[in-house]
Coordinates of C-alpha atoms and ligand atoms in Angstrom, one line a residue:
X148 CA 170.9 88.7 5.4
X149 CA 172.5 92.4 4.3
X150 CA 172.9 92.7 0.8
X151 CA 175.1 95.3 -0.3
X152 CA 175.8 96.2 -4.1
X153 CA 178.9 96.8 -6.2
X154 CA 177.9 99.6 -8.6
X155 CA 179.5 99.3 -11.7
X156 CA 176.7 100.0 -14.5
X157 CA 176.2 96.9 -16.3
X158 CA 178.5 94.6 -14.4
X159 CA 177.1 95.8 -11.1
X160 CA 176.6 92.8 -8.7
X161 CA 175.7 92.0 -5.0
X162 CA 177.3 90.9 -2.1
X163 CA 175.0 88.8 0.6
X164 CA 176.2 88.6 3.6
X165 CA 174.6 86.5 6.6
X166 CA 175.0 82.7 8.3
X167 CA 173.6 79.7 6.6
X168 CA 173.7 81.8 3.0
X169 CA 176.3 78.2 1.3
X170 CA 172.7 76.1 1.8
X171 CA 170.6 78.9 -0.1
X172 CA 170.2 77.6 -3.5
X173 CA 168.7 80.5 -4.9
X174 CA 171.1 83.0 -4.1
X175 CA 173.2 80.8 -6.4
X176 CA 170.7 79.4 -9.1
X177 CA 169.4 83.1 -10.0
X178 CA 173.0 83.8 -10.9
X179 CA 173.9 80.8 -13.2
X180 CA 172.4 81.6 -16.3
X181 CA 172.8 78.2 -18.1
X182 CA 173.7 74.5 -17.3
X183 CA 177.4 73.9 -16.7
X184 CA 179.2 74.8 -13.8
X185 CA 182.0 74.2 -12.4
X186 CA 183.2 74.5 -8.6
X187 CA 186.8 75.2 -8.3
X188 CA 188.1 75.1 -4.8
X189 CA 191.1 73.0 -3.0
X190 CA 191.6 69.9 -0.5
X191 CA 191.1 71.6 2.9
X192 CA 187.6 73.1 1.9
X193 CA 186.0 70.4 -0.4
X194 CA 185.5 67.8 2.9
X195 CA 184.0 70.7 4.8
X196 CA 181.6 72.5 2.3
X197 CA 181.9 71.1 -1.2
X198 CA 178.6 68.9 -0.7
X199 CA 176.7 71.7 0.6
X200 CA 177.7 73.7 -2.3
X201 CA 177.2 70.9 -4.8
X202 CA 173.6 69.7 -3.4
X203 CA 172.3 73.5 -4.4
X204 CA 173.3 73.1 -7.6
X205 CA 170.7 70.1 -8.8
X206 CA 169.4 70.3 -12.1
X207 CA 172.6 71.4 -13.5
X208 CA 175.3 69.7 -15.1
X209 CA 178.4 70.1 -12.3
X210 CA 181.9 69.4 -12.4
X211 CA 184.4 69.9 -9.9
X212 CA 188.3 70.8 -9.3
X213 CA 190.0 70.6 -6.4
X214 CA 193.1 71.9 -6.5
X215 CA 196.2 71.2 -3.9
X216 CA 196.1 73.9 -0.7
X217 CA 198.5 76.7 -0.4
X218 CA 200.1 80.2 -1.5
X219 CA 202.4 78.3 -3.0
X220 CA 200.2 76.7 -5.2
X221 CA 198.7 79.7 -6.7
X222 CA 200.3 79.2 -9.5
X223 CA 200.3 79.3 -13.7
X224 CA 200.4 76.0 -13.8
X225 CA 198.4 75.3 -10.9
X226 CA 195.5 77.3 -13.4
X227 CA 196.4 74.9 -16.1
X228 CA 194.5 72.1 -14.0
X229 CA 191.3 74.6 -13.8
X230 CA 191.4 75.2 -18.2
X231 CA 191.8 71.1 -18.6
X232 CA 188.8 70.2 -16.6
X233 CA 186.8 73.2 -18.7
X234 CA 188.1 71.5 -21.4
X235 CA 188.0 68.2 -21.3
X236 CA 184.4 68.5 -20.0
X237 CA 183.6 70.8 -22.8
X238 CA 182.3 73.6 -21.2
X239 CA 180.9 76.3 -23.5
X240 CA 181.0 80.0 -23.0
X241 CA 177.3 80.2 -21.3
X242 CA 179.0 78.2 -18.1
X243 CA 179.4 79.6 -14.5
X244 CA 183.0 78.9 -12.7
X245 CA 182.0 78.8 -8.7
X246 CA 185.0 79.4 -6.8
X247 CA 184.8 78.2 -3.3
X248 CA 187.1 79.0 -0.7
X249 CA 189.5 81.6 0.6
X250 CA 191.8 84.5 -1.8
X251 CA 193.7 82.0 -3.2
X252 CA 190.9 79.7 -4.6
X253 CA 189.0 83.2 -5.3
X254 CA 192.0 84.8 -7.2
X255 CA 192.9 81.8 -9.2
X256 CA 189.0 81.0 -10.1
X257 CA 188.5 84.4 -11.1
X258 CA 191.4 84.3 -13.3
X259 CA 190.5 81.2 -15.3
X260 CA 187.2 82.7 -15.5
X261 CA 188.6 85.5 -16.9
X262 CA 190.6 83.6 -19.3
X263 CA 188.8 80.7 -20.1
X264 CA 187.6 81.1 -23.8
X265 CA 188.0 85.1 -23.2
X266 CA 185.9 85.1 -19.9
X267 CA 182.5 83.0 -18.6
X268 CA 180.8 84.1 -15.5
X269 CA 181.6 83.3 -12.0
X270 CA 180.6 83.5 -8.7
X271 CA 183.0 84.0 -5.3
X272 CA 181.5 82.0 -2.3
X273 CA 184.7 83.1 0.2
X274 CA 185.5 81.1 3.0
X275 CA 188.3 82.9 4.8
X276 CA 187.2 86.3 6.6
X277 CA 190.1 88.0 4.5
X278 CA 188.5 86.4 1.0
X279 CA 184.8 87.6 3.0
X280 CA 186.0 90.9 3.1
X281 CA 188.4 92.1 0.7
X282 CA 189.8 89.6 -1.9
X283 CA 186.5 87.9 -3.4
X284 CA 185.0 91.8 -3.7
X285 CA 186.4 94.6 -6.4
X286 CA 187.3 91.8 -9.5
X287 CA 191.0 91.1 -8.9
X288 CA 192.3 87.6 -10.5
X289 CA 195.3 86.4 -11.0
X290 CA 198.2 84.2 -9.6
X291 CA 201.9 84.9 -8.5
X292 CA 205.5 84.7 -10.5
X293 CA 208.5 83.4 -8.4
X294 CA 209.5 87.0 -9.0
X295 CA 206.6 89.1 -7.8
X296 CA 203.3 88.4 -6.1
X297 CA 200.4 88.9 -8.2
X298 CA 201.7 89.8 -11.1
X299 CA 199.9 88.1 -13.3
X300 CA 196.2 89.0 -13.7
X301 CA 193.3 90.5 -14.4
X302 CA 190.5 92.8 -13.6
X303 CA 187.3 90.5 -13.9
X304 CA 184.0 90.7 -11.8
X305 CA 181.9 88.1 -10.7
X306 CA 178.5 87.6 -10.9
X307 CA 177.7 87.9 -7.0
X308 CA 179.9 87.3 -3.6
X309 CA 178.3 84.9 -1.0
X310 CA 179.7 85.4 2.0
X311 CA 178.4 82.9 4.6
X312 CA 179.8 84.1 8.2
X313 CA 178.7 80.7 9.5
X314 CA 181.9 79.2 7.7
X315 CA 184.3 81.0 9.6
X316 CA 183.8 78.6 12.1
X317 CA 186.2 76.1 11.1
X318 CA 188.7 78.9 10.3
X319 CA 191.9 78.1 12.4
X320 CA 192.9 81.5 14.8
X321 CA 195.9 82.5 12.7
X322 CA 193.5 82.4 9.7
X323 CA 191.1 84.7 11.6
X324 CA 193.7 86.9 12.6
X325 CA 195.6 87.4 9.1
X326 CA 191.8 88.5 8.1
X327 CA 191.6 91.4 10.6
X328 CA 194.8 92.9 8.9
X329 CA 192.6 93.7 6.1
X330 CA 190.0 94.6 8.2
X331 CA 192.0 97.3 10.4
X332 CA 193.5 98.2 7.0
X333 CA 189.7 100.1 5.8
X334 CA 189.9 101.8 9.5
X335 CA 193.4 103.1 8.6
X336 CA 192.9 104.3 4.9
X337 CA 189.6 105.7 5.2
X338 CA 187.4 105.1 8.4
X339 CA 188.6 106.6 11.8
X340 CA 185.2 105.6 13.4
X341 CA 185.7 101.9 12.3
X342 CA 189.2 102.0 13.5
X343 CA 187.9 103.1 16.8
X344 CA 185.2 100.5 17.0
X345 CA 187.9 97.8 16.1
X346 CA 190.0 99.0 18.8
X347 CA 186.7 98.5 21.3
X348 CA 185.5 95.5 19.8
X349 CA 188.6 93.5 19.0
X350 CA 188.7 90.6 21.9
X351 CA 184.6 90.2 20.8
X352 CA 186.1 89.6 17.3
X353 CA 189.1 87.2 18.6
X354 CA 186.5 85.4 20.4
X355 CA 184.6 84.8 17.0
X356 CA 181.6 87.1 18.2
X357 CA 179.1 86.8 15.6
X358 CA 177.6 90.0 15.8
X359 CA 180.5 91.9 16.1
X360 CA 181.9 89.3 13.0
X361 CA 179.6 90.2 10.5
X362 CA 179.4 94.2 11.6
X363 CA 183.3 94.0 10.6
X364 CA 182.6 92.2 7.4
X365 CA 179.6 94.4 6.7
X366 CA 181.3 97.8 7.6
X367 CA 184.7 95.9 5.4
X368 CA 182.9 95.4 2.4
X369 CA 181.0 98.6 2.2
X370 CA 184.6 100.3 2.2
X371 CA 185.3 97.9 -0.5
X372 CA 182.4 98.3 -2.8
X373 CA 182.8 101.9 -2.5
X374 CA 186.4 102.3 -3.5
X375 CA 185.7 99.6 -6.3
X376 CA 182.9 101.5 -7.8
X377 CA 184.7 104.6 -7.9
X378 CA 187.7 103.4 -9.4
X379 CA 187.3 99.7 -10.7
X380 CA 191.0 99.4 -12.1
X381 CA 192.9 101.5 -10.0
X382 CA 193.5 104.6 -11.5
X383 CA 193.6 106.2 -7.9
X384 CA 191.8 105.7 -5.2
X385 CA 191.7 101.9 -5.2
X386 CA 196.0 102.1 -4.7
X387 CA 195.0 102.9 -1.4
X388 CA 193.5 99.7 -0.8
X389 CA 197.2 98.7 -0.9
X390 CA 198.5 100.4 2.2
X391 CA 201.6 98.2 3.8
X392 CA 201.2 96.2 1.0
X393 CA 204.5 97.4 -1.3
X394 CA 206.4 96.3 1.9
X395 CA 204.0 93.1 2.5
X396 CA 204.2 91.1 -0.7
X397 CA 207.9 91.9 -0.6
X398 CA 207.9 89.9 2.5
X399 CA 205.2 87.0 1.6
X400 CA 207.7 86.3 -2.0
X401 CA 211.3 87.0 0.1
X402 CA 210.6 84.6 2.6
X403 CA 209.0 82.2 0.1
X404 CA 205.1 81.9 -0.5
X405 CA 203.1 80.6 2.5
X406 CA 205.8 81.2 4.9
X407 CA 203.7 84.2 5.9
X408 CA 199.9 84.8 5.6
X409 CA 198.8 87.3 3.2
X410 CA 197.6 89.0 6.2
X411 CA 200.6 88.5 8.6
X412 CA 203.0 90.4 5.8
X413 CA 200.4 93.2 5.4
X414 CA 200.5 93.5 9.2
X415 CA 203.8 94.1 9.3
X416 CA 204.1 95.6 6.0
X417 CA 201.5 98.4 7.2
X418 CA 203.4 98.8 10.1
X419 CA 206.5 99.6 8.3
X420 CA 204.3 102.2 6.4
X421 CA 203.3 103.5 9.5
X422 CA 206.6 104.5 10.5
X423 CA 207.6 105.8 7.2
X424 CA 204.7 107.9 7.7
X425 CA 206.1 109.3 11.5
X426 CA 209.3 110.0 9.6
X427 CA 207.6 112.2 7.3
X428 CA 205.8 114.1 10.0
X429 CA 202.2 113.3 9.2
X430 CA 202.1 110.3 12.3
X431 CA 203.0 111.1 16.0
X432 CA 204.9 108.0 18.0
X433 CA 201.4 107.4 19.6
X434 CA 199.6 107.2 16.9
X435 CA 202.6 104.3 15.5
X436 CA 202.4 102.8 18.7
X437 CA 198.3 102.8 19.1
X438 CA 198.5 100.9 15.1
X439 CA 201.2 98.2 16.6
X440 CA 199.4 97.7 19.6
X441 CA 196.3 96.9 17.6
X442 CA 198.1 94.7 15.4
X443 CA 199.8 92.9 18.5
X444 CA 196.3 92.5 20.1
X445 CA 195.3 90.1 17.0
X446 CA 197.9 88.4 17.7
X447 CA 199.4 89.6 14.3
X448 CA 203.6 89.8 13.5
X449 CA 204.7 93.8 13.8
X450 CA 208.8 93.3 12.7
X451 CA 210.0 92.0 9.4
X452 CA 212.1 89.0 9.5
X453 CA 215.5 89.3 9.8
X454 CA 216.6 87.7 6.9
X455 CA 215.6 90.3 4.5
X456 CA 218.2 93.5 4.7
X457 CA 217.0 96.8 3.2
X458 CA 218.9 95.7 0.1
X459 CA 216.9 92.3 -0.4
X460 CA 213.4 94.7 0.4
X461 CA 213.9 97.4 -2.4
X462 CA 214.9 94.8 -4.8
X463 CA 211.6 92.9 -4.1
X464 CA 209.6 95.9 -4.2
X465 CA 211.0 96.8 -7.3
X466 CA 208.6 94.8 -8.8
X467 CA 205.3 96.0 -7.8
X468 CA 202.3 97.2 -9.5
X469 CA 202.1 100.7 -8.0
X470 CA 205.8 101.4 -9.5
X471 CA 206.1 104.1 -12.5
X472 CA 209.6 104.0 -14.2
X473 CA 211.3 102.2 -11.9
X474 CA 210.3 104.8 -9.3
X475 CA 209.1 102.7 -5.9
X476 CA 206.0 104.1 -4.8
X477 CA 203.6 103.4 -1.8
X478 CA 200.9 104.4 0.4
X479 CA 201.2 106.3 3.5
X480 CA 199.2 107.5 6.4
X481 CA 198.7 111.5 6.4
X482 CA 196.7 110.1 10.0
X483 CA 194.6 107.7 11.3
X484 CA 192.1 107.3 8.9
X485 CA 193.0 108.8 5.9
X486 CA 195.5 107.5 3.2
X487 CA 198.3 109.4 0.6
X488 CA 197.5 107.9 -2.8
X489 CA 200.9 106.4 -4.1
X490 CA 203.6 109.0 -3.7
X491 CA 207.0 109.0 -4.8
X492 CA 209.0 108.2 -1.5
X493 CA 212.1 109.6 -0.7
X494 CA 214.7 106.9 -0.8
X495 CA 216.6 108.0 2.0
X496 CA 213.6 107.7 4.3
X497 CA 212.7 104.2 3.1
X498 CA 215.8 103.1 4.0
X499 CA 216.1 104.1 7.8
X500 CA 212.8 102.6 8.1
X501 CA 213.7 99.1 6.4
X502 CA 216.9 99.6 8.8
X503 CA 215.7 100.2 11.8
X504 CA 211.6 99.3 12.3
X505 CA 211.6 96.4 14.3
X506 CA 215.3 95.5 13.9
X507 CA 217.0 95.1 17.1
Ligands
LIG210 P1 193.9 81.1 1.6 O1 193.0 81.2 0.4 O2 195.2 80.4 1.4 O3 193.1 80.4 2.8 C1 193.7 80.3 4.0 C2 193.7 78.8 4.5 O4 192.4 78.6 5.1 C3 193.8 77.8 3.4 O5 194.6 76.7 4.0 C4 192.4 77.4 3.1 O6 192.3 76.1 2.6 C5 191.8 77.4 4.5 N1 190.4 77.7 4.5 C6 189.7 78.5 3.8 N2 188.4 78.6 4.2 C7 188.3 77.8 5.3 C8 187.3 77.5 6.2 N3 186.1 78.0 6.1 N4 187.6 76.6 7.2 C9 188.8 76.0 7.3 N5 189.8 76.3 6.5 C10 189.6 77.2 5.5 O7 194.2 82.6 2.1 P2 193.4 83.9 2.3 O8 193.9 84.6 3.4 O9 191.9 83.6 2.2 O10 193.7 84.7 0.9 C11 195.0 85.2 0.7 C12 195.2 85.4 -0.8 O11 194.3 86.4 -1.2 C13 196.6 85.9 -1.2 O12 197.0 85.2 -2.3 C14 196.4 87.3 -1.5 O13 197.2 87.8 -2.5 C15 194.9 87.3 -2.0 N6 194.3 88.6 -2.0 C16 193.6 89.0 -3.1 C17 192.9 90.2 -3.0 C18 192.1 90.7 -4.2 O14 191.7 91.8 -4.3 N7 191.9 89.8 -5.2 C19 192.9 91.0 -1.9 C20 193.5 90.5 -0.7 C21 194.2 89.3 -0.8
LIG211 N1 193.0 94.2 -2.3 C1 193.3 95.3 -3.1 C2 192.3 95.6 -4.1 O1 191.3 95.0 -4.2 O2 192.5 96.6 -4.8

């Protein structure tokens, strides 16, 4: 097992990483401080882990919810169920919320954790390599409006991350592959050398190497925890965490939540950055092209979908977090492996490249 740390003075907190770590029941019980807890997680996971989850957790007094599966489901209201069980259960403010499963059950946990009689502790057991390696990591909660993704939230840290590689195994393909977008994205912002070793070790990855598996969630989450304990609330460097992102959730709330993976839209969102990047000057054609081509070797989407104009894509990214007075602002490339913060971006720019990347 690695254990790796998120330093953030008094709400510092680790991240184990390593197979079989769901049937360790101390990794859990030495962070639940008193008797209730409750597991939050949704009807695709509870079947496959719930029970191992649940049969660490003897001695204490355990509830669970199980909420309905999907983007679209990450939700207000879809938090709602999470406060009534707290409630009606009367959990007090010493209880532990465990949130099992992938970004969306890890978002939405944290969030009523965060909220839940003005914040109890919790712990992120992710399930999907993108919630192993970037979502359950760095404190983000929150849920999406019909009008922007994630825009409803806040910063709250868990007690410890257990990321178990060995439950990856049931992770369906596409699922793996919208998890290396976030992976490829640390190689791109900030780690050439990891970028290079991706580009080397990508069919062992596709092929569900384990070694190769937890190196990329080790390396991943190292480039997390870093840029977390630098800057825990994104005052700077954290934005960069965002790259093709602007551009990404755009796409994830224009075609309609869960019509694209989280990591499908960054793919092609980050690709759309890349060539925004070229037209600046800072990217050659080959380095655009070597980005795509690792994208396209994950089996990852590269183009946007057709149905959103450049009209439709700077209304939706409009509404982003990044923004300042109005003013749409994103994350470029200056070159492989090192990332603008957000910069103002020349509209004329953006628009060739919502134009003519990847239309035909
Ligand atoms: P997800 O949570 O929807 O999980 C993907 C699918 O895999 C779901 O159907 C889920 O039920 C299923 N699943 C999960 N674990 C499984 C397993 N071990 N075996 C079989 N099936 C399994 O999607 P995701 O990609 O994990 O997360 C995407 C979400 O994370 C988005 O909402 C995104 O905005 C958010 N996110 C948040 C942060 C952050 O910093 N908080 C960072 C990146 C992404
Ligand atoms: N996934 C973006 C962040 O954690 O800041």
């Amino acid at each position: 097992m690695k254990k790796l740390q998120v330093e953030l003075g008094d709400r510092s907190y680790p991240i184990y990483i390593g197979a079989g770590l769901i049937n360790q029941a101390e990794l859990y019980t030495q962070h639940i401080k008193a008797k209730q807890v409750m597991v939050v997680t949704n009807t695709t996971i509870a079947p496959l882990y719930l029970d191992k989850v649940l049969k660490n957790l003897q001695g204490f007094t355990v509830e669970t919810v199980i909420l309905p599966d999907g983007e679209q489901f990450k939700t207000l209201e879809t938090v709602t169920h999470i406060f009534d069980k707290l409630l009606a259960g009367k959990f007090s403010r010493n209880a532990t919320l465990i949130a099992l499963g992938g970004g969306v059950i890890g978002d939405m946990g944290g969030f009523a954790a965060a909220c839940y009689q003005r914040g109890i502790a919790f712990v992120q057991i992710p399930t999907t390599l993108l919630a192993q390696v970037d979502s359950s990591v760095g404190g983000k909660t929150g849920v999406n409006h019909p009008l922007g993704k994630n825009m409803i939230g806040a910063f709250y840290q868990p007690q410890c991350v257990i990321a178990d590689a060995d439950v990856l195994d049931t992770l369906d393909d596409r699922q793996l592959s919208a998890g290396l977008a976030e992976v490829i994205k640390y190689g791109l912002i900030r780690d050439l050398d990891f970028f290079e070793w991706l580009e080397a070790n990508i069919n062992a990855l596709l092929a569900r190497d384990k070694q190769a598996l937890a190196y990329a969630i080790e390396r991943s989450c190292i480039n997390k925890a870093q840029i977390v304990s630098e800057d825990e609330t994104e005052t700077g460097v954290r934005a960069t965490l965002n790259l093709g992102h602007t551009f990404g959730h755009a796409i994830e709330t224009g075609a309609g939540y869960g019509t694209y993976l989280h990591g499908e839209a960054v793919a092609i969102g980050t690709c759309q950055a890349a060539d925004l990047s070229r037209r600046k000057g800072w990217l050659t054609d080959a380095d655009v092209d070597r980005i795509i081509a690792l994208f396209k070797k994950c089996n990852l989407p590269t183009q946007p979908p057709e149905q959103l104009d450049s009209d439709r894509f700077l209304e939706l990214m409009a509404v982003d977090k990044k923004n300042v007075n109005g003013q749409i602002r994103l994350i470029l490339l200056s070159k492989i492996g090192v990332a603008t913060l957000p910069i103002d971006v020349d509209k004329d720019l953006l628009i060739q490249t919502l134009n003519t990347y990847g239309r035909k």
